[in-house]
CSV table of C-alpha atoms and ligand atoms in Angstrom, one decimal:
chain,number,residue,atom,x,y,z
A,156,MET,CA,117.4,166.1,84.6
A,157,PRO,CA,118.6,165.1,88.0
A,158,LEU,CA,118.2,161.3,87.4
A,159,SER,CA,119.5,159.2,84.7
A,160,VAL,CA,119.3,155.5,84.4
A,161,ILE,CA,121.8,153.8,82.2
A,162,ILE,CA,120.8,150.4,80.7
A,163,GLY,CA,122.7,147.9,78.6
A,164,ALA,CA,120.4,147.4,75.6
A,165,GLN,CA,121.7,144.2,74.3
A,166,PHE,CA,123.4,141.2,75.8
A,167,GLY,CA,125.9,143.2,78.1
A,168,ASP,CA,129.5,144.7,77.3
A,169,GLU,CA,127.7,147.5,75.4
A,170,GLY,CA,130.2,149.9,76.8
A,171,LYS,CA,128.1,151.1,79.8
A,172,GLY,CA,131.4,151.6,81.8
A,173,LYS,CA,132.5,154.3,79.3
A,174,ILE,CA,129.1,156.2,79.1
A,175,ILE,CA,128.9,156.3,82.8
A,176,ASP,CA,132.4,157.6,83.2
A,177,TYR,CA,131.6,160.3,80.5
A,178,LEU,CA,128.3,161.2,82.3
A,179,SER,CA,129.7,161.1,85.8
A,180,GLU,CA,131.5,164.4,85.2
A,181,LYS,CA,128.3,166.1,85.7
A,182,ALA,CA,126.8,163.8,88.4
A,183,ASP,CA,127.1,163.9,92.1
A,184,ILE,CA,126.2,160.3,93.0
A,185,VAL,CA,126.4,157.0,90.8
A,186,VAL,CA,124.6,154.0,92.1
A,187,ARG,CA,125.2,150.3,90.9
A,188,PHE,CA,121.6,148.7,90.9
A,189,ASN,CA,121.9,145.2,90.1
A,190,GLY,CA,124.3,142.2,89.5
A,191,GLY,CA,127.5,141.5,91.1
A,192,ASP,CA,131.1,140.8,90.0
A,193,ASN,CA,129.8,138.9,87.0
A,194,ALA,CA,129.9,142.5,85.4
A,195,GLY,CA,133.0,144.0,84.0
A,196,HIS,CA,132.8,147.8,83.3
A,197,THR,CA,135.7,149.2,81.5
A,198,VAL,CA,136.8,153.0,82.0
A,199,VAL,CA,139.6,154.3,79.7
A,200,VAL,CA,141.1,157.8,80.5
A,201,GLY,CA,144.2,158.7,78.7
A,202,ASN,CA,146.8,155.5,79.0
A,203,LYS,CA,144.9,154.3,82.1
A,204,THR,CA,142.4,151.4,82.0
A,205,TYR,CA,140.1,150.5,84.9
A,206,LYS,CA,138.2,147.2,84.7
A,207,LEU,CA,135.5,147.4,87.5
A,208,HIS,CA,133.3,144.7,88.5
A,209,LEU,CA,131.5,146.0,91.6
A,210,MET,CA,132.4,149.6,92.1
A,211,PRO,CA,130.2,151.9,90.2
A,212,SER,CA,132.3,153.4,87.2
A,213,GLY,CA,131.7,156.9,88.7
A,214,ALA,CA,134.6,156.0,91.1
A,215,VAL,CA,137.2,157.0,88.4
A,216,GLN,CA,135.7,160.5,88.4
A,217,LYS,CA,135.7,160.5,92.4
A,218,LYS,CA,132.1,160.5,92.7
A,219,ILE,CA,130.1,159.3,95.5
A,220,CYS,CA,129.3,155.7,94.8
A,221,CYS,CA,126.5,153.5,96.1
A,222,LEU,CA,125.8,149.8,95.8
A,223,ALA,CA,122.0,149.6,96.0
A,224,SER,CA,119.8,146.8,97.7
A,225,GLY,CA,119.8,144.6,94.6
A,226,VAL,CA,123.3,144.2,94.2
A,227,ALA,CA,125.0,140.9,95.0
A,228,ILE,CA,128.3,141.5,96.7
A,229,ASN,CA,131.4,139.6,96.8
A,230,PRO,CA,133.2,141.2,99.8
A,231,LYS,CA,136.7,140.1,98.5
A,232,THR,CA,136.1,141.6,95.1
A,233,LEU,CA,134.7,145.0,96.9
A,234,LEU,CA,137.7,145.1,99.0
A,235,GLU,CA,140.1,144.7,96.1
A,236,GLU,CA,138.4,147.5,94.2
A,237,ILE,CA,138.4,149.9,97.1
A,238,GLU,CA,142.0,149.2,97.3
A,239,LEU,CA,142.6,149.7,93.6
A,240,ILE,CA,140.4,153.1,93.6
A,241,GLU,CA,142.3,154.3,96.7
A,242,LYS,CA,145.7,153.6,95.1
A,243,GLU,CA,144.9,155.1,91.8
A,244,VAL,CA,142.2,157.6,92.2
A,245,GLY,CA,141.8,158.6,95.8
A,246,LYS,CA,139.7,158.0,98.9
A,247,VAL,CA,136.5,156.3,98.1
A,248,LYS,CA,133.2,157.7,98.9
A,249,LEU,CA,131.0,154.6,99.0
A,250,PHE,CA,127.7,153.7,100.6
A,251,VAL,CA,126.4,150.1,100.6
A,252,ASP,CA,122.8,149.6,101.2
A,253,PRO,CA,122.1,147.2,104.4
A,254,ARG,CA,119.7,145.1,102.1
A,255,ALA,CA,122.3,144.1,99.5
A,256,GLN,CA,123.0,140.4,99.4
A,257,ILE,CA,126.4,138.7,100.1
A,258,ILE,CA,128.1,136.3,97.7
A,259,MET,CA,129.3,133.5,99.9
A,260,PRO,CA,132.1,131.0,99.0
A,261,TYR,CA,129.4,128.3,98.7
A,262,HIS,CA,127.7,130.2,96.1
A,263,LEU,CA,130.8,130.1,93.8
A,264,LEU,CA,131.0,126.3,94.3
A,265,LEU,CA,127.4,125.7,93.6
A,266,ASP,CA,127.5,128.2,90.5
A,267,GLY,CA,130.3,125.9,89.0
A,268,ALA,CA,128.9,122.6,90.0
A,269,SER,CA,125.3,123.2,88.8
A,270,GLU,CA,126.8,124.5,85.4
A,271,GLU,CA,128.8,121.4,85.1
A,272,LYS,CA,125.7,119.1,85.6
A,273,LYS,CA,123.3,121.1,83.2
A,274,CYS,CA,122.8,119.3,79.8
A,275,LYS,CA,122.3,122.9,78.3
A,276,LYS,CA,124.9,125.2,79.8
A,277,ILE,CA,124.3,128.9,80.3
A,278,GLY,CA,127.9,129.8,80.3
A,279,THR,CA,127.7,131.6,83.5
A,280,THR,CA,130.7,133.7,84.9
A,281,LYS,CA,130.9,131.3,87.9
A,282,LYS,CA,130.7,134.2,90.2
A,283,GLY,CA,128.1,132.6,92.2
A,284,ILE,CA,125.3,135.0,90.9
A,285,GLY,CA,122.6,132.6,90.2
A,286,PRO,CA,122.9,130.8,93.8
A,287,CYS,CA,123.2,134.1,95.7
A,288,TYR,CA,120.0,135.5,94.1
A,289,ALA,CA,118.3,132.2,94.4
A,290,ASP,CA,119.1,132.3,98.2
A,291,ARG,CA,117.7,135.8,98.4
A,292,ALA,CA,114.5,134.5,96.8
A,293,SER,CA,114.2,131.4,99.2
A,294,ARG,CA,115.3,133.6,102.2
A,295,GLN,CA,118.6,131.9,102.9
A,296,GLY,CA,120.7,134.9,101.9
A,297,ILE,CA,122.8,136.9,104.1
A,298,ARG,CA,122.2,140.7,103.8
A,299,PHE,CA,125.2,143.4,104.0
A,300,SER,CA,123.7,144.5,107.4
A,301,GLU,CA,123.9,140.9,108.9
A,302,PHE,CA,127.3,140.4,107.5
A,303,ILE,CA,128.9,143.4,109.2
A,304,ASN,CA,127.2,142.4,112.5
A,305,LYS,CA,129.3,140.0,114.2
A,306,ASN,CA,126.8,138.4,116.2
A,307,LYS,CA,124.2,138.6,113.7
A,308,PHE,CA,126.5,137.1,111.0
A,309,TYR,CA,127.6,134.0,113.2
A,310,GLU,CA,123.8,133.5,113.9
A,311,ARG,CA,122.9,133.6,110.1
A,312,LEU,CA,125.8,131.1,109.1
A,313,LYS,CA,124.7,128.8,111.9
A,314,GLU,CA,121.1,129.0,110.3
A,315,VAL,CA,122.1,128.8,106.6
A,316,VAL,CA,125.2,126.6,106.3
A,317,PRO,CA,123.5,123.3,107.3
A,318,LEU,CA,120.9,124.0,104.4
A,319,LYS,CA,123.7,124.8,101.9
A,320,ASN,CA,125.5,121.7,102.9
A,321,LEU,CA,122.7,119.6,101.7
A,322,GLU,CA,123.2,121.2,98.2
A,323,LEU,CA,127.0,120.9,98.4
A,324,LYS,CA,126.7,117.2,99.4
A,325,ALA,CA,124.1,116.6,96.6
A,326,PHE,CA,126.8,117.9,94.0
A,327,GLY,CA,129.5,115.7,95.7
A,328,LEU,CA,131.3,119.0,97.0
A,329,LYS,CA,133.2,119.3,100.2
A,330,GLN,CA,130.6,120.7,103.1
A,331,LYS,CA,131.3,124.1,104.9
A,332,ASN,CA,131.6,124.5,108.4
A,333,ALA,CA,129.9,127.8,109.8
A,334,GLU,CA,132.8,128.5,112.3
A,335,ALA,CA,135.3,128.3,109.6
A,336,LEU,CA,133.4,130.6,107.3
A,337,PHE,CA,132.9,133.0,110.1
A,338,LYS,CA,136.8,133.0,110.8
A,339,GLU,CA,137.6,133.3,107.0
A,340,LEU,CA,135.0,136.3,106.5
A,341,SER,CA,134.8,138.3,109.6
A,342,LYS,CA,138.0,140.3,108.9
A,343,MET,CA,136.4,141.5,105.7
A,344,SER,CA,133.1,142.0,107.3
A,345,TYR,CA,134.9,144.4,109.9
A,346,LYS,CA,136.6,146.3,106.9
A,347,LEU,CA,133.3,146.8,105.1
A,348,LYS,CA,131.4,148.0,108.2
A,349,LYS,CA,131.9,151.6,107.7
A,350,TYR,CA,130.3,151.7,104.3
A,351,GLN,CA,126.8,150.8,105.4
A,352,MET,CA,124.2,153.5,104.5
A,353,ASP,CA,120.3,153.2,103.8
A,354,VAL,CA,120.8,154.1,100.1
A,355,SER,CA,117.2,154.3,99.6
A,356,LYS,CA,116.9,157.1,102.0
A,357,TYR,CA,120.0,158.8,101.1
A,358,LEU,CA,118.8,159.0,97.5
A,359,HIS,CA,115.6,160.2,98.3
A,360,VAL,CA,117.1,163.2,100.3
A,361,SER,CA,119.6,163.9,97.7
A,362,LEU,CA,117.3,164.1,94.7
A,363,LYS,CA,115.1,166.3,96.7
A,364,ASN,CA,118.2,168.6,97.2
A,365,GLY,CA,118.8,168.7,93.7
A,366,LYS,CA,121.8,166.3,93.4
A,367,GLU,CA,122.6,164.6,90.0
A,368,VAL,CA,122.1,160.9,90.3
A,369,LEU,CA,123.1,158.2,87.8
A,370,LEU,CA,121.9,154.7,88.1
A,371,GLU,CA,124.1,152.3,86.6
A,372,GLY,CA,122.9,149.0,85.2
A,373,ALA,CA,125.0,145.9,84.9
A,374,GLN,CA,124.5,143.2,82.2
A,375,GLY,CA,122.1,143.8,79.3
A,376,PHE,CA,118.3,144.0,79.1
A,377,PHE,CA,118.4,140.6,77.2
A,378,LEU,CA,120.0,139.1,80.1
A,379,ASP,CA,117.2,140.3,82.5
A,380,ASN,CA,115.8,137.3,84.6
A,381,ASP,CA,112.2,137.8,83.3
A,382,PHE,CA,112.5,139.6,79.8
A,383,GLY,CA,115.8,138.3,78.7
A,384,THR,CA,116.3,135.0,76.5
A,385,TYR,CA,115.3,132.7,79.4
A,386,PRO,CA,117.1,130.5,80.7
A,387,TYR,CA,120.1,132.2,79.0
A,388,VAL,CA,120.0,135.0,81.4
A,389,THR,CA,121.5,136.3,84.5
A,390,SER,CA,119.5,136.4,87.9
A,391,SER,CA,118.9,140.0,88.4
A,392,HIS,CA,116.6,142.7,86.8
A,393,THR,CA,118.7,144.6,84.3
A,394,GLY,CA,116.0,147.0,83.0
A,395,SER,CA,114.8,150.5,84.3
A,396,ALA,CA,112.1,149.2,86.3
A,397,GLY,CA,114.6,147.2,88.1
A,398,ALA,CA,116.8,150.2,88.8
A,399,PHE,CA,113.9,151.9,90.7
A,400,MET,CA,113.1,148.8,92.7
A,401,SER,CA,116.9,148.2,93.8
A,402,ALA,CA,117.7,151.9,94.3
A,403,GLY,CA,114.4,152.1,96.6
A,404,ILE,CA,113.3,155.3,94.9
A,405,ALA,CA,109.7,156.0,93.7
A,406,TYR,CA,109.5,156.7,89.9
A,407,HIS,CA,110.9,160.0,88.9
A,408,GLU,CA,110.9,161.6,85.5
A,409,CYS,CA,114.4,160.8,84.3
A,410,ARG,CA,116.7,160.2,81.3
A,411,VAL,CA,116.7,156.7,80.4
A,412,ILE,CA,119.9,155.9,78.4
A,413,GLY,CA,120.0,152.5,76.4
A,414,VAL,CA,123.5,151.8,75.6
A,415,SER,CA,124.0,149.8,72.4
A,416,LYS,CA,127.0,148.9,70.4
A,417,ALA,CA,126.7,149.7,66.6
A,418,TYR,CA,126.8,145.8,66.2
A,419,CYS,CA,126.1,143.2,68.6
A,420,THR,CA,128.0,140.8,70.9
A,421,ARG,CA,127.1,138.0,73.4
A,422,VAL,CA,129.3,136.1,75.8
A,423,GLY,CA,127.9,132.8,77.0
A,424,ALA,CA,125.2,130.6,75.7
A,425,GLY,CA,121.9,131.4,74.1
A,426,PRO,CA,120.0,132.7,71.1
A,427,PHE,CA,121.7,135.4,68.9
A,428,PRO,CA,119.6,135.9,65.7
A,429,THR,CA,122.1,138.1,64.0
A,430,GLU,CA,125.2,136.1,64.9
A,431,ILE,CA,127.9,136.0,62.3
A,432,ASN,CA,130.8,133.5,62.0
A,433,GLY,CA,134.1,133.1,60.0
A,434,SER,CA,136.6,135.6,59.2
A,435,LEU,CA,134.3,138.7,59.2
A,436,ALA,CA,133.3,137.8,62.8
A,437,SER,CA,137.0,137.2,63.8
A,438,ALA,CA,137.8,140.6,62.2
A,439,ILE,CA,135.3,142.4,64.3
A,440,ARG,CA,136.3,140.6,67.5
A,441,GLU,CA,140.0,141.7,67.0
A,442,LYS,CA,139.3,145.2,66.1
A,443,GLY,CA,136.7,145.7,68.9
A,444,ASN,CA,138.7,143.7,71.5
A,445,GLU,CA,135.7,141.5,72.0
A,446,TYR,CA,136.9,139.3,75.0
A,447,GLY,CA,135.0,139.2,78.0
A,448,THR,CA,136.1,141.9,80.7
A,449,THR,CA,135.4,139.4,83.5
A,450,THR,CA,136.1,135.9,82.1
A,451,GLY,CA,138.4,136.8,79.2
A,452,ARG,CA,136.1,134.5,76.9
A,453,PRO,CA,135.8,135.6,73.3
A,454,ARG,CA,132.5,137.3,72.6
A,455,ARG,CA,130.2,136.1,70.0
A,456,VAL,CA,129.7,138.8,67.3
A,457,GLY,CA,126.7,139.7,65.0
A,458,TRP,CA,124.9,142.6,63.2
A,459,LEU,CA,122.8,145.3,65.0
A,460,ASP,CA,119.5,143.9,65.8
A,461,LEU,CA,116.8,146.5,65.7
A,462,PRO,CA,114.0,144.3,67.0
A,463,MET,CA,116.0,143.9,70.1
A,464,LEU,CA,116.6,147.6,70.6
A,465,ARG,CA,113.0,148.2,69.8
A,466,THR,CA,111.9,145.8,72.5
A,467,ALA,CA,114.4,147.1,75.2
A,468,SER,CA,113.2,150.6,74.5
A,469,ARG,CA,109.5,150.0,74.8
A,470,ILE,CA,110.0,148.1,78.2
A,471,CYS,CA,112.7,150.3,79.6
A,472,GLY,CA,111.2,153.6,78.2
A,473,PHE,CA,114.5,154.8,76.7
A,474,THR,CA,114.6,158.5,76.2
A,475,GLU,CA,117.8,158.2,74.0
A,476,ILE,CA,120.4,155.8,72.9
A,477,ALA,CA,124.2,155.9,73.4
A,478,LEU,CA,125.9,154.2,70.4
A,479,THR,CA,129.1,152.6,71.0
A,480,LYS,CA,132.1,151.3,69.0
A,481,LEU,CA,131.1,152.8,65.7
A,482,ASP,CA,134.8,153.0,64.9
A,483,VAL,CA,134.9,149.2,64.9
A,484,LEU,CA,132.8,149.1,61.8
A,485,SER,CA,135.0,151.7,60.0
A,486,GLY,CA,136.6,150.1,56.9
A,487,LEU,CA,133.8,147.5,56.4
A,488,LYS,CA,132.6,147.5,52.6
A,489,GLU,CA,129.0,146.7,53.8
A,490,ILE,CA,127.1,146.9,57.0
A,491,LYS,CA,124.0,144.8,57.6
A,492,VAL,CA,121.3,145.6,60.1
A,493,SER,CA,118.3,143.6,61.1
A,494,THR,CA,115.2,145.7,61.0
A,495,ALA,CA,112.8,142.7,61.6
A,496,TYR,CA,112.6,139.0,61.8
A,497,LYS,CA,110.7,136.4,60.1
A,498,ILE,CA,109.2,133.5,62.1
A,499,GLY,CA,107.2,130.9,60.4
A,500,GLY,CA,106.7,133.2,57.2
A,501,LYS,CA,105.5,136.0,59.4
A,502,LYS,CA,107.4,139.4,59.8
A,503,VAL,CA,107.9,140.6,63.4
A,504,LYS,CA,109.3,143.6,64.6
A,505,GLU,CA,110.1,142.7,68.3
A,506,VAL,CA,111.9,140.0,70.1
A,507,PRO,CA,109.2,137.2,70.8
A,508,ALA,CA,108.6,136.3,74.4
A,509,ASP,CA,109.2,132.7,73.9
A,510,THR,CA,112.9,131.8,73.6
A,511,PHE,CA,112.3,128.9,71.5
A,512,LEU,CA,110.6,131.2,69.0
A,513,LEU,CA,113.5,133.6,69.1
A,514,GLU,CA,115.8,130.5,68.3
A,515,LYS,CA,114.0,130.1,64.9
A,516,CYS,CA,113.8,133.8,64.1
A,517,LYS,CA,115.5,134.7,60.6
A,518,PRO,CA,116.7,138.3,60.8
A,519,MET,CA,115.6,140.6,57.7
A,520,TYR,CA,118.6,142.8,56.9
A,521,VAL,CA,119.0,146.1,55.3
A,522,ARG,CA,122.4,146.5,53.7
A,523,LEU,CA,124.3,149.9,53.9
A,524,LYS,CA,127.3,151.1,52.4
A,525,GLY,CA,130.3,150.9,54.8
A,526,PHE,CA,132.4,154.1,56.0
A,527,GLU,CA,135.9,155.1,57.3
A,528,LEU,CA,136.0,157.1,60.4
A,529,SER,CA,139.0,159.3,61.3
A,530,HIS,CA,140.6,159.0,64.8
A,531,GLU,CA,139.5,162.6,65.9
A,532,LEU,CA,136.1,163.7,65.5
A,533,LYS,CA,134.9,167.0,66.8
A,534,SER,CA,131.2,166.8,65.9
A,535,PHE,CA,128.4,164.7,64.6
A,536,TYR,CA,128.7,166.4,61.1
A,537,ASP,CA,132.5,165.2,61.1
A,538,LEU,CA,131.1,161.8,60.6
A,539,PRO,CA,131.1,160.4,57.0
A,540,SER,CA,127.4,160.7,55.5
A,541,GLU,CA,127.2,156.8,55.4
A,542,ALA,CA,127.8,156.7,59.1
A,543,ARG,CA,125.2,159.6,59.7
A,544,SER,CA,122.8,157.6,57.5
A,545,TYR,CA,123.4,154.4,59.8
A,546,ILE,CA,122.5,156.5,62.9
A,547,LYS,CA,119.4,157.9,61.1
A,548,LEU,CA,118.3,154.5,60.3
A,549,ILE,CA,118.5,153.3,63.9
A,550,GLU,CA,116.7,156.4,65.1
A,551,LYS,CA,114.0,155.9,62.6
A,552,ASN,CA,113.5,152.2,63.2
A,553,VAL,CA,113.6,152.5,66.9
A,554,GLY,CA,111.7,155.8,67.3
A,555,ILE,CA,114.3,157.2,69.7
A,556,ARG,CA,117.1,159.8,69.2
A,557,VAL,CA,120.7,158.7,69.3
A,558,ARG,CA,122.3,161.3,71.5
A,559,MET,CA,125.7,160.1,72.5
A,560,ILE,CA,128.0,158.3,69.8
A,561,SER,CA,131.2,156.7,71.0
A,562,TYR,CA,133.9,156.1,68.5
A,563,GLY,CA,136.8,154.8,70.7
A,564,PRO,CA,137.4,153.6,74.3
A,565,GLU,CA,138.6,156.7,75.5
A,566,ARG,CA,136.6,159.2,77.4
A,567,LYS,CA,137.0,162.0,75.0
A,568,GLN,CA,136.3,159.8,71.9
A,569,THR,CA,132.4,160.7,72.5
A,570,LEU,CA,130.1,162.9,70.4
A,571,ILE,CA,126.8,164.5,71.3
A,572,LYS,CA,124.4,164.9,68.8
A,573,ALA,CA,122.1,167.7,69.0
A,574,GLN,CA,118.4,167.3,68.7
A,575,GLU,CA,117.2,167.8,65.2
B,176,LIG,P1,130.3,147.4,79.7
B,176,LIG,O1,130.2,146.0,80.6
B,176,LIG,O2,128.9,147.7,79.0
B,176,LIG,O3,130.8,148.4,80.7
B,176,LIG,O4,131.2,147.1,78.6
B,176,LIG,P2,132.7,146.4,78.8
B,176,LIG,O5,133.7,147.3,79.4
B,176,LIG,O6,132.6,145.0,79.3
B,176,LIG,O7,133.0,146.2,77.2
B,176,LIG,C1,133.3,147.4,76.2
B,176,LIG,C2,134.6,147.4,75.8
B,176,LIG,O8,134.6,148.2,74.6
B,176,LIG,C3,135.7,147.9,76.6
B,176,LIG,O9,136.9,147.4,76.4
B,176,LIG,C4,135.7,149.4,76.3
B,176,LIG,O10,136.9,149.9,76.7
B,176,LIG,C5,135.6,149.4,74.9
B,176,LIG,N1,134.7,150.4,74.2
B,176,LIG,C6,133.6,151.2,74.8
B,176,LIG,N2,133.4,152.1,73.8
B,176,LIG,C7,134.2,151.9,72.7
B,176,LIG,C8,134.2,152.5,71.5
B,176,LIG,O11,133.3,153.4,71.1
B,176,LIG,N3,135.0,151.9,70.7
B,176,LIG,C9,135.9,151.1,71.0
B,176,LIG,N4,136.9,150.6,70.0
B,176,LIG,N5,135.9,150.6,72.2
B,176,LIG,C10,135.1,150.9,73.1
B,177,LIG,P1,128.3,143.6,82.0
B,177,LIG,O1,127.9,144.5,83.1
B,177,LIG,C1,128.2,140.2,79.3
B,177,LIG,C2,126.4,136.4,80.9
B,177,LIG,C3,127.2,135.3,81.1
B,177,LIG,C4,126.1,134.2,81.0
B,177,LIG,C5,124.9,134.9,81.6
B,177,LIG,C6,124.7,134.3,83.2
B,177,LIG,O2,129.9,143.7,81.9
B,177,LIG,O3,127.8,143.9,80.8
B,177,LIG,P2,126.0,134.9,85.4
B,177,LIG,O4,127.4,134.8,85.8
B,177,LIG,O5,125.5,136.4,85.5
B,177,LIG,O6,125.0,134.0,86.0
B,177,LIG,O7,125.9,134.4,84.0
B,177,LIG,O8,125.1,136.3,81.6
B,177,LIG,N1,126.7,137.7,81.7
B,177,LIG,C7,127.2,138.7,81.1
B,177,LIG,N2,127.6,138.9,79.7
B,177,LIG,N3,128.4,141.2,80.3
B,177,LIG,C8,128.0,141.0,81.5
B,177,LIG,O9,128.1,142.2,82.4
B,177,LIG,C9,127.4,139.7,82.1
B,177,LIG,N4,127.2,139.3,83.2
B,177,LIG,C10,126.7,138.1,83.0
B,177,LIG,O10,128.0,135.2,80.3
B,177,LIG,O11,125.9,134.1,79.6
B,178,LIG,MG1,131.2,144.3,80.7
């Protein structure tokens, strides 16, 4: 299939970076379609680890990389990652859509300040994501095409900065000066100028010419601005419909790969029905190295939640699941998995639309015998029967095939399960 969409099926950090890197081998173009440098995607190849926040993970496999219209770009992060890739991998082949939004220094300030004033904190990454997308919606954003055009950039700053100063002032923050911002950022805008390309048109032509394209999601489906656990969400669309909208391509028949850990984690606030605490949570956190790639915060840990996978799969149209971090469960005596929730005495099989109801959900668990995994596995059938039963249970409950199984951070620690 020439087009694949890779979506985080949980609360982010499912191992999308690893799966995208693996799939990139056979791809021509890898496109980041949402979010900004709030994301942290890890790619491990041999003894090298790359933590990418903006550059698509396909950069490690030297593929053509695109940032689509729906991405929020912090120019400083982008330049740092271009430099990193050029130093470690080789010349970047990057195209940035003119419509992508720029994260400005005042967005970072406003993100931090509004979090501080909220009585119920979201635990944002403080990368300016919310304020940047809010500006896009209220037409106060600065797009990539404006940012890289000296005159236009200056003009936009003159229009927008007085409005932003009203907000900065309300938060008791130091106001910004359009000239100073122009001076501070125009060197970066000059360096990024050469990457502009209408990604929508480019992808249209590439797909027509039979190129293999991967659309790389950031965050996870339950952080989607509409379908996630609102208000404990990010500010972009993280699902498959968002991928098409952002990339600017009409719906195509495609693989939609939902990436899910064999358990579940969340970083930041918000409901987490299957969350576990205490020594078991600590043991899983340590074994899985569950610390945020972007902020270093410890991730909250819980059992796999199948109502979440079912809901994400229905709305995103998953054609397959990539199950990651199976190795982290190795050695546990017993594994629990939530197959449904109880809300007010009623059994429900999907995530309720109301976050306040989700907060009241009691997971209904199935208990399975644990397993021990060895470090080197050649095929699905090398997995112990208990691990295979776990995978079968997921497939049966979600109604989708698990096609990829990841049992370690390394590119080669990946199994492909044949269709049965
Ligand atoms: P992403 O945001 O979805 O790309 O995920 P992150 O990179 O933020 O977090 C996933 C973490 O798990 C990274 O440290 C990966 O190197 C690591 N990882 C990915 N797959 C596996 C796996 O199968 N087993 C183990 N042990 N680690 C994995
Ligand atoms: P990747 O792509 C995990 C979470 C934050 C916070 C909420 C809103 O690596 O999976 P934001 O800064 O976006 O306004 O924060 O979303 N969050 C993530 N959690 N992985 C991510 O990205 C995340 N990006 C944002 O912790 O709860
Ligand atoms: Mg991450």
